[in-house]
Short mmCIF file of C-alpha atoms in Angstrom, two decimals:
data_model
loop_
_atom_site.label_atom_id
_atom_site.label_comp_id
_atom_site.label_asym_id
_atom_site.label_seq_id
_atom_site.Cartn_x
_atom_site.Cartn_y
_atom_site.Cartn_z
CA MET A 1 326.47 100.35 -76.12
CA GLU A 2 323.77 100.66 -78.81
CA GLY A 3 321.44 102.38 -76.35
CA PHE A 4 324.19 104.78 -75.29
CA MET A 5 325.09 105.59 -78.91
CA SER A 6 321.42 106.17 -79.70
CA TRP A 7 321.02 108.56 -76.77
CA MET A 8 324.17 110.46 -77.72
CA THR A 9 323.08 110.71 -81.35
CA GLU A 10 319.45 111.63 -80.86
CA SER A 11 319.51 113.59 -77.60
CA PHE A 12 322.86 114.69 -76.22
CA ALA A 13 324.74 115.81 -79.33
CA PRO A 14 321.85 117.91 -80.77
CA ARG A 15 321.41 119.68 -77.41
CA VAL A 16 325.09 120.52 -77.09
CA ASN A 17 325.22 121.77 -80.68
CA LYS A 18 322.14 123.89 -79.96
CA LEU A 19 323.85 125.28 -76.87
CA ALA A 20 326.92 126.15 -78.94
CA LYS A 21 324.69 128.18 -81.26
CA ASN A 22 323.27 130.22 -78.38
CA PRO A 23 323.92 133.88 -79.33
CA TRP A 24 325.69 134.68 -76.06
CA ILE A 25 328.04 131.67 -76.21
CA ALA A 26 328.53 132.09 -79.96
CA ALA A 27 329.37 135.77 -79.37
CA ILE A 28 332.15 134.84 -76.90
CA GLN A 29 333.56 132.27 -79.30
CA ALA A 30 333.46 134.71 -82.21
CA ALA A 31 335.13 137.46 -80.16
CA ILE A 32 337.99 135.23 -79.00
CA LEU A 33 338.56 133.89 -82.49
CA ALA A 34 338.55 137.41 -83.92
CA ALA A 35 341.32 138.38 -81.50
CA MET A 36 343.45 135.30 -82.19
CA PRO A 37 345.60 136.95 -84.90
CA MET A 38 346.94 139.27 -82.19
CA VAL A 39 347.80 136.22 -80.09
CA LEU A 40 349.52 134.59 -83.07
CA VAL A 41 351.63 137.71 -83.59
CA GLY A 42 352.67 137.44 -79.95
CA SER A 43 353.64 133.84 -80.65
CA PHE A 44 355.96 134.95 -83.45
CA ALA A 45 357.58 137.31 -80.96
CA THR A 46 358.12 134.33 -78.68
CA ILE A 47 360.05 132.55 -81.44
CA LEU A 48 362.20 135.64 -81.96
CA SER A 49 362.83 135.87 -78.23
CA ILE A 50 364.21 132.33 -78.27
CA VAL A 51 366.64 133.39 -81.02
CA LYS A 52 367.83 136.22 -78.75
CA ASP A 53 368.64 133.70 -76.02
CA PHE A 54 371.29 132.23 -78.31
CA TRP A 55 372.32 135.39 -80.16
CA LYS A 56 372.71 138.28 -77.73
CA GLY A 57 373.05 140.84 -80.50
CA PHE A 58 369.63 139.95 -81.94
CA PRO A 59 367.00 142.74 -81.57
CA ASP A 60 364.57 142.54 -78.66
CA PHE A 61 361.09 142.00 -80.13
CA SER A 62 359.34 141.52 -76.79
CA MET A 63 357.41 144.77 -77.20
CA ILE A 64 355.62 143.22 -80.18
CA SER A 65 354.17 140.64 -77.80
CA THR A 66 353.34 143.37 -75.28
CA PHE A 67 351.23 145.26 -77.82
CA SER A 68 349.55 142.16 -79.28
CA PHE A 69 349.01 139.31 -76.84
CA GLY A 70 349.72 141.77 -74.03
CA LEU A 71 346.56 143.76 -74.87
CA PHE A 72 344.26 140.76 -75.28
CA SER A 73 341.72 141.93 -72.67
CA ILE A 74 341.30 145.29 -74.36
CA PHE A 75 340.50 143.58 -77.63
CA LEU A 76 337.91 141.35 -75.93
CA ALA A 77 336.34 144.30 -74.13
CA TYR A 78 335.48 145.73 -77.55
CA LEU A 79 334.82 142.53 -79.49
CA ILE A 80 332.46 140.75 -77.06
CA PRO A 81 329.69 143.39 -76.88
CA GLU A 82 330.07 144.05 -80.59
CA SER A 83 329.69 140.34 -81.27
CA VAL A 84 326.70 140.06 -78.91
CA MET A 85 324.86 142.79 -80.80
CA ASN A 86 325.67 141.18 -84.15
CA HIS A 87 324.40 137.80 -82.99
CA LYS A 88 321.28 139.42 -81.52
CA GLY A 89 320.49 141.11 -84.83
CA HIS A 90 321.37 144.66 -83.83
CA LYS A 91 324.21 145.27 -86.25
CA ASP A 92 323.38 148.97 -86.53
CA VAL A 93 324.67 149.64 -83.00
CA ALA A 94 327.30 146.88 -82.76
CA LYS A 95 330.28 149.24 -83.00
CA GLN A 96 328.79 151.58 -80.39
CA ALA A 97 328.39 148.60 -78.06
CA GLY A 98 332.02 147.71 -78.62
CA LEU A 99 333.16 151.23 -77.78
CA ALA A 100 331.01 151.22 -74.63
CA GLY A 101 332.59 147.88 -73.65
CA LEU A 102 336.05 149.33 -74.13
CA GLY A 103 335.28 152.40 -72.01
CA PHE A 104 333.61 150.35 -69.28
CA PHE A 105 336.52 147.89 -69.08
CA LEU A 106 339.08 150.68 -68.78
CA ILE A 107 337.09 152.09 -65.85
CA LEU A 108 336.76 148.60 -64.41
CA VAL A 109 340.53 148.01 -64.16
CA TYR A 110 340.91 150.92 -61.73
CA PRO A 111 343.13 153.43 -63.57
CA GLN A 112 345.25 155.87 -61.60
CA ILE A 113 344.74 159.49 -62.70
CA SER A 114 347.08 162.28 -61.62
CA LYS A 115 345.66 165.19 -59.62
CA ASP A 116 346.04 167.57 -62.52
CA GLY A 117 344.33 165.09 -64.81
CA GLY A 118 347.23 165.10 -67.23
CA HIS A 119 348.32 161.48 -66.76
CA ILE A 120 346.53 158.19 -66.51
CA THR A 121 348.23 154.93 -65.50
CA PHE A 122 347.07 151.34 -66.07
CA ASP A 123 348.54 148.13 -64.69
CA LEU A 124 349.75 146.42 -67.88
CA ASN A 125 348.86 143.00 -66.46
CA THR A 126 345.19 143.93 -66.37
CA LEU A 127 345.18 144.79 -70.06
CA GLY A 128 346.58 141.44 -71.19
CA SER A 129 345.24 137.95 -70.60
CA GLY A 130 345.42 138.56 -66.85
CA GLY A 131 342.34 140.78 -67.19
CA MET A 132 340.56 138.42 -69.55
CA ILE A 133 337.86 137.32 -67.12
CA ALA A 134 337.11 140.94 -66.15
CA ALA A 135 336.91 141.79 -69.86
CA LEU A 136 334.62 138.83 -70.46
CA ILE A 137 332.20 139.83 -67.71
CA ALA A 138 332.37 143.52 -68.63
CA GLY A 139 331.71 142.72 -72.30
CA LEU A 140 328.72 140.49 -71.50
CA PHE A 141 327.28 143.13 -69.15
CA VAL A 142 327.58 145.81 -71.80
CA GLY A 143 326.07 143.49 -74.38
CA PHE A 144 323.17 142.76 -72.03
CA VAL A 145 322.42 146.46 -71.42
CA MET A 146 322.79 147.43 -75.06
CA ASN A 147 320.59 144.52 -76.18
CA LEU A 148 317.97 145.43 -73.58
CA PHE A 149 317.74 149.04 -74.71
CA SER A 150 317.75 148.11 -78.39
CA LYS A 151 314.11 147.12 -77.88
CA TRP A 152 313.22 150.72 -76.99
CA LYS A 153 314.33 153.12 -79.68
CA PHE A 154 313.89 156.87 -79.81
CA ILE A 155 314.21 156.80 -83.56
CA HIS A 156 312.72 153.86 -85.45
CA GLU A 157 313.87 152.31 -88.71
CA ASP A 158 311.11 153.99 -90.73
CA SER A 159 312.28 157.45 -89.66
CA PRO A 160 313.66 159.77 -92.39
CA ILE A 161 316.63 160.56 -90.12
CA PRO A 162 319.90 158.99 -91.40
CA ASP A 163 320.80 155.66 -89.81
CA PHE A 164 324.06 156.87 -88.25
CA ILE A 165 322.26 159.74 -86.51
CA ALA A 166 319.55 157.34 -85.32
CA ALA A 167 322.29 155.12 -83.84
CA TRP A 168 323.67 158.12 -81.93
CA PHE A 169 320.39 158.85 -80.15
CA ASN A 170 319.37 155.24 -79.65
CA THR A 171 322.57 154.43 -77.79
CA LEU A 172 322.90 157.55 -75.64
CA ILE A 173 320.97 156.23 -72.65
CA PRO A 174 322.45 152.68 -72.45
CA ILE A 175 326.03 153.96 -72.91
CA THR A 176 325.43 156.61 -70.23
CA ILE A 177 324.08 153.99 -67.82
CA ILE A 178 327.02 151.67 -68.48
CA LEU A 179 329.68 154.32 -67.91
CA LEU A 180 327.76 155.76 -64.94
CA ILE A 181 327.83 152.36 -63.21
CA GLY A 182 331.56 152.13 -63.78
CA TRP A 183 332.09 155.67 -62.53
CA ILE A 184 330.09 155.06 -59.33
CA PHE A 185 332.01 151.93 -58.37
CA THR A 186 335.50 153.08 -59.33
CA PHE A 187 335.58 156.81 -58.64
CA GLU A 188 332.85 157.30 -56.01
CA MET A 189 332.94 154.04 -54.05
CA ASP A 190 336.68 153.53 -54.65
CA ALA A 191 336.00 149.87 -55.44
CA ASN A 192 338.36 147.98 -57.72
CA LEU A 193 335.92 145.92 -59.76
CA TYR A 194 338.82 144.21 -61.51
CA HIS A 195 340.01 142.70 -58.22
CA VAL A 196 336.42 141.97 -57.14
CA VAL A 197 335.68 140.05 -60.33
CA ASN A 198 338.94 138.09 -60.19
CA THR A 199 338.36 137.26 -56.51
CA ILE A 200 334.88 135.91 -57.25
CA VAL A 201 335.89 133.74 -60.18
CA SER A 202 339.36 132.71 -58.97
CA PRO A 203 338.08 129.54 -57.21
CA LEU A 204 336.62 128.35 -60.52
CA VAL A 205 339.79 129.19 -62.41
CA ASN A 206 341.93 127.48 -59.78
CA LEU A 207 339.68 124.41 -60.00
CA GLY A 208 340.15 124.37 -63.77
CA GLN A 209 343.89 124.86 -63.37
CA GLY A 210 344.11 121.79 -61.12
CA PHE A 211 344.78 118.20 -62.19
CA TRP A 212 341.15 117.16 -62.58
CA GLY A 213 340.24 120.38 -64.36
CA MET A 214 342.95 119.86 -66.94
CA VAL A 215 342.12 116.19 -67.48
CA ILE A 216 338.33 116.51 -67.63
CA ILE A 217 338.21 119.64 -69.81
CA ASN A 218 340.70 118.26 -72.34
CA PHE A 219 339.02 114.85 -72.38
CA LEU A 220 335.65 116.42 -73.08
CA ALA A 221 336.91 118.87 -75.71
CA PHE A 222 339.36 116.68 -77.65
CA GLY A 223 338.00 113.23 -76.95
CA PHE A 224 334.47 112.58 -75.80
CA LEU A 225 332.52 115.42 -77.42
CA TYR A 226 334.67 115.40 -80.56
CA THR A 227 333.85 111.76 -81.28
CA PHE A 228 330.16 112.70 -81.39
CA GLY A 229 330.72 115.40 -83.98
CA ILE A 230 330.76 118.28 -81.46
CA SER A 231 333.62 120.64 -82.22
CA SER A 232 336.25 121.25 -79.54
CA TRP A 233 335.60 124.97 -80.10
CA VAL A 234 332.45 124.56 -77.98
CA LEU A 235 334.60 124.54 -74.84
CA TYR A 236 337.19 127.00 -76.10
CA PRO A 237 335.80 129.96 -74.07
CA VAL A 238 336.16 127.86 -70.92
CA GLN A 239 339.63 126.67 -71.86
CA SER A 240 340.90 130.09 -72.86
CA ALA A 241 339.63 131.67 -69.62
CA ILE A 242 341.94 129.21 -67.83
CA PHE A 243 345.05 128.81 -69.97
CA LEU A 244 345.52 132.36 -71.32
CA PRO A 245 345.78 134.01 -67.86
CA ALA A 246 347.89 131.03 -66.78
CA ILE A 247 350.57 131.50 -69.44
CA ALA A 248 350.59 135.24 -68.76
CA GLN A 249 351.23 134.56 -65.06
CA ASN A 250 353.92 132.02 -65.95
CA GLN A 251 355.65 134.59 -68.14
CA ALA A 252 355.46 137.24 -65.42
CA ASN A 253 356.81 134.83 -62.78
CA PHE A 254 359.66 133.73 -65.03
CA GLU A 255 360.71 137.31 -65.73
CA ALA A 256 360.55 138.06 -61.99
CA HIS A 257 362.69 134.95 -61.28
CA LYS A 258 359.79 133.26 -59.47
CA ALA A 259 358.56 129.68 -59.78
CA VAL A 260 356.51 128.85 -62.88
CA THR A 261 353.62 126.67 -61.66
CA ASN A 262 350.62 126.80 -64.02
CA ILE A 263 350.56 123.57 -66.03
CA PHE A 264 347.19 123.88 -67.77
CA THR A 265 348.25 126.16 -70.60
CA ASN A 266 347.61 125.91 -74.31
CA GLU A 267 351.36 125.51 -74.77
CA ALA A 268 351.46 122.43 -72.51
CA MET A 269 348.53 120.93 -74.42
CA PHE A 270 350.64 120.95 -77.59
CA LEU A 271 352.70 118.13 -76.11
CA PHE A 272 349.80 115.67 -76.35
CA LEU A 273 347.74 117.00 -79.28
CA ILE A 274 349.94 115.13 -81.77
CA GLY A 275 348.13 115.33 -85.08
CA GLY A 276 345.18 117.12 -83.47
CA GLY A 277 342.65 116.31 -80.75
CA GLY A 278 342.95 112.71 -79.57
CA ALA A 279 346.53 112.47 -80.85
CA THR A 280 345.37 110.89 -84.12
CA LEU A 281 348.68 111.12 -86.06
CA ALA A 282 349.52 107.50 -85.24
CA LEU A 283 346.15 106.37 -86.57
CA VAL A 284 346.61 108.42 -89.76
CA ILE A 285 349.98 106.77 -90.41
CA MET A 286 348.46 103.33 -89.92
CA LEU A 287 345.62 104.12 -92.30
CA SER A 288 348.01 105.57 -94.88
CA PHE A 289 350.59 102.76 -95.02
CA MET A 290 349.24 99.71 -93.19
CA ALA A 291 345.55 99.51 -94.04
CA LYS A 292 344.49 96.60 -96.28
CA SER A 293 341.28 98.41 -97.13
CA LYS A 294 341.82 100.63 -100.16
CA ARG A 295 339.13 102.98 -98.91
CA LEU A 296 340.85 103.48 -95.54
CA ARG A 297 344.25 103.78 -97.18
CA MET A 298 342.95 106.55 -99.42
CA ILE A 299 341.38 108.38 -96.46
CA GLY A 300 344.63 108.04 -94.50
CA ARG A 301 346.77 109.47 -97.28
CA ALA A 302 344.34 112.35 -97.82
CA SER A 303 344.57 113.08 -94.08
CA PHE A 304 348.34 112.67 -93.76
CA VAL A 305 349.59 116.19 -94.55
CA PRO A 306 346.84 117.96 -92.52
CA ALA A 307 347.61 115.65 -89.58
CA ILE A 308 351.26 116.70 -89.57
CA PHE A 309 350.01 120.22 -88.96
CA ASN A 310 347.56 119.06 -86.28
CA ILE A 311 344.45 119.28 -88.46
CA ASN A 312 342.53 116.04 -88.01
CA GLU A 313 339.02 116.78 -89.26
CA PRO A 314 339.66 114.70 -92.42
CA VAL A 315 340.36 111.54 -90.41
CA VAL A 316 337.85 112.25 -87.61
CA PHE A 317 334.97 112.71 -90.06
CA GLY A 318 336.39 110.71 -92.98
CA ALA A 319 337.57 107.41 -91.46
CA PRO A 320 335.29 108.06 -89.61
CA ILE A 321 336.00 108.26 -85.89
CA VAL A 322 332.77 110.16 -85.24
CA PHE A 323 330.01 107.77 -84.09
CA ASN A 324 332.32 104.80 -84.73
CA PRO A 325 332.52 102.74 -81.49
CA ILE A 326 335.66 100.95 -82.68
CA LEU A 327 337.74 104.12 -83.11
CA MET A 328 336.01 106.28 -80.50
CA VAL A 329 337.41 104.22 -77.62
CA PRO A 330 341.14 104.65 -78.44
CA MET A 331 340.56 108.37 -79.02
CA TRP A 332 339.01 108.61 -75.55
CA ILE A 333 341.94 106.72 -74.05
CA CYS A 334 344.52 109.01 -75.71
CA SER A 335 342.54 112.09 -74.67
CA LEU A 336 342.79 110.93 -71.07
CA LEU A 337 346.41 109.76 -71.14
CA GLY A 338 347.68 112.95 -72.77
CA PRO A 339 346.78 115.52 -70.07
CA ILE A 340 347.47 112.99 -67.28
CA LEU A 341 351.02 112.27 -68.46
CA VAL A 342 351.80 115.93 -69.22
CA TRP A 343 350.61 116.91 -65.75
CA VAL A 344 352.74 114.23 -64.10
CA VAL A 345 356.00 114.91 -65.98
CA MET A 346 355.68 118.67 -65.47
CA LYS A 347 354.65 118.38 -61.85
CA ILE A 348 357.69 116.27 -60.95
CA GLY A 349 360.01 118.39 -63.10
CA LEU A 350 360.88 115.94 -65.85
CA VAL A 351 359.63 118.42 -68.49
CA PRO A 352 359.76 122.21 -67.89
CA ILE A 353 356.47 124.09 -67.57
CA PRO A 354 355.97 126.54 -70.49
CA HIS A 355 356.56 130.18 -69.60
CA ARG A 356 356.17 131.98 -72.95
CA PRO A 357 353.01 132.33 -75.07
CA PHE A 358 353.00 130.29 -78.25
CA GLN A 359 349.69 129.83 -80.06
CA LEU A 360 350.84 128.46 -83.43
CA TRP A 361 348.97 125.21 -82.89
CA TYR A 362 349.49 124.10 -86.48
CA ALA A 363 353.28 123.79 -86.11
CA PRO A 364 354.31 120.08 -86.20
CA ALA A 365 354.48 118.50 -82.76
CA PRO A 366 358.29 118.01 -82.58
CA ILE A 367 358.86 121.70 -83.40
CA GLN A 368 356.23 122.85 -80.94
CA SER A 369 357.59 120.64 -78.18
CA TRP A 370 361.02 122.25 -78.35
CA ILE A 371 359.70 125.81 -78.61
CA VAL A 372 357.16 125.71 -75.78
CA VAL A 373 359.40 124.08 -73.15
CA GLU A 374 362.78 125.16 -74.59
CA SER A 375 364.26 121.78 -73.75
CA ILE A 376 365.07 118.53 -75.54
CA ARG A 377 363.03 116.84 -72.83
CA GLY A 378 359.87 118.15 -74.47
CA LEU A 379 360.83 116.46 -77.73
CA ILE A 380 361.63 113.21 -75.91
CA PHE A 381 358.22 113.29 -74.21
CA VAL A 382 356.44 113.82 -77.53
CA CYS A 383 358.25 110.82 -79.03
CA ILE A 384 357.38 108.63 -76.05
CA PHE A 385 353.75 109.73 -76.04
CA PHE A 386 353.53 109.14 -79.80
CA ALA A 387 354.71 105.56 -79.21
CA ILE A 388 352.04 105.16 -76.51
CA THR A 389 349.30 106.42 -78.85
CA TRP A 390 350.53 103.97 -81.48
CA ILE A 391 350.13 101.09 -79.02
CA VAL A 392 346.65 102.33 -78.05
CA TYR A 393 345.33 102.79 -81.60
CA TYR A 394 346.91 99.71 -83.20
CA PRO A 395 344.55 96.91 -82.01
CA PHE A 396 341.48 99.02 -82.75
CA PHE A 397 342.87 99.94 -86.17
CA LYS A 398 343.37 96.25 -86.98
CA VAL A 399 339.79 95.42 -86.04
CA TYR A 400 338.36 98.33 -88.02
CA ASP A 401 340.57 97.63 -91.05
CA LYS A 402 339.41 94.00 -91.10
CA GLN A 403 335.82 95.18 -90.91
CA ALA A 404 336.40 97.72 -93.71
CA VAL A 405 337.95 95.07 -95.99
CA LYS A 406 334.85 92.95 -95.55
CA GLN A 407 332.59 95.92 -96.27
CA ASP A 408 334.62 96.81 -99.39
CA ALA A 409 334.22 93.25 -100.68
CA GLU A 410 330.47 93.33 -100.07
CA LEU A 411 330.15 96.63 -101.91
CA ALA A 412 332.22 95.28 -104.80
CA GLU A 413 329.91 92.27 -105.10
CA LYS A 414 326.90 94.60 -105.26
CA GLY A 415 328.62 96.63 -107.95
CA GLU A 416 328.74 99.78 -105.83
#
């Protein structure tokens, strides 16, 4: 175990953290996070839609979701190339890259234009999270081209020409090439790049949407990597590419009176992220009210309120769980049990599969459970899983608390 911990500390964790700081990966993360307020607005619309289910005279706010979460791919098409250029140090042409990404994506999704040119029609599904992967690839391609041409400038920084005019001329060729490629494929070759891209990547998405994909990805993000100080946000681009299109498809199927089948959604994950990644709320309660160590009791109480709202950095880094073999193991166990049990109960129909987007991850688990599945069965599952996490954490907590009491006594003797 000591050899494994040493390897993780000195080799694995630094490499993963370095990978997370790669400008291309960091650009995707930054773009998705920048667009999250629009997703959150769509989540508020979901809450209002639930009210309408019980009060028929309540206004229909579904269009708010349509023009927030429902346009997620458009936002990414702009934000990803802009973010790439910012991370590559080309901030002077970042906005132009974003505009090129937006134009290229709208060509990519195969718009229908009337013969007189007066009307253009888009499939709304391609503009929301359903087109997210196409937007991701389009944005990275645009970022690549714009970054490549930023090395060859017509007008250099020492030129007396104003910066905004220099940006015009320095981006003319790459933007022309980008839009020309889109024009050739869509309007000359009559190829639907949106369908091509989705066909190519669909096996990977389907693999991620399966049982093992859900279990492994969630275990890595919220359990294994997290206990080595590697933020779960490292895998967020991978997760979001799977669960955002999945919830969009679930919503479309539900509205069309078809079966809702995609289990690996962010909404389903809320059922086992009780107190945050690794379901640490049970541990926080133990630390707050049962710990004999004054130090652990203080950490637990400082972490208690954040944990209710699924923020567990205080306990993960304060107790600490990170690089602590005693508390890492139960966190790994809970990070495996959570997705496994959610998959099972939803697959056999004990708990309904979520069909509406809800991204307010900081809402307390009991509230989330009722909103995302719209059934008391979600709340019952959360209570049962909380009891399971309590059983898992308790023996490890007792061992660590005993160890902490001994350490506190030793420090007191040394006058520290």
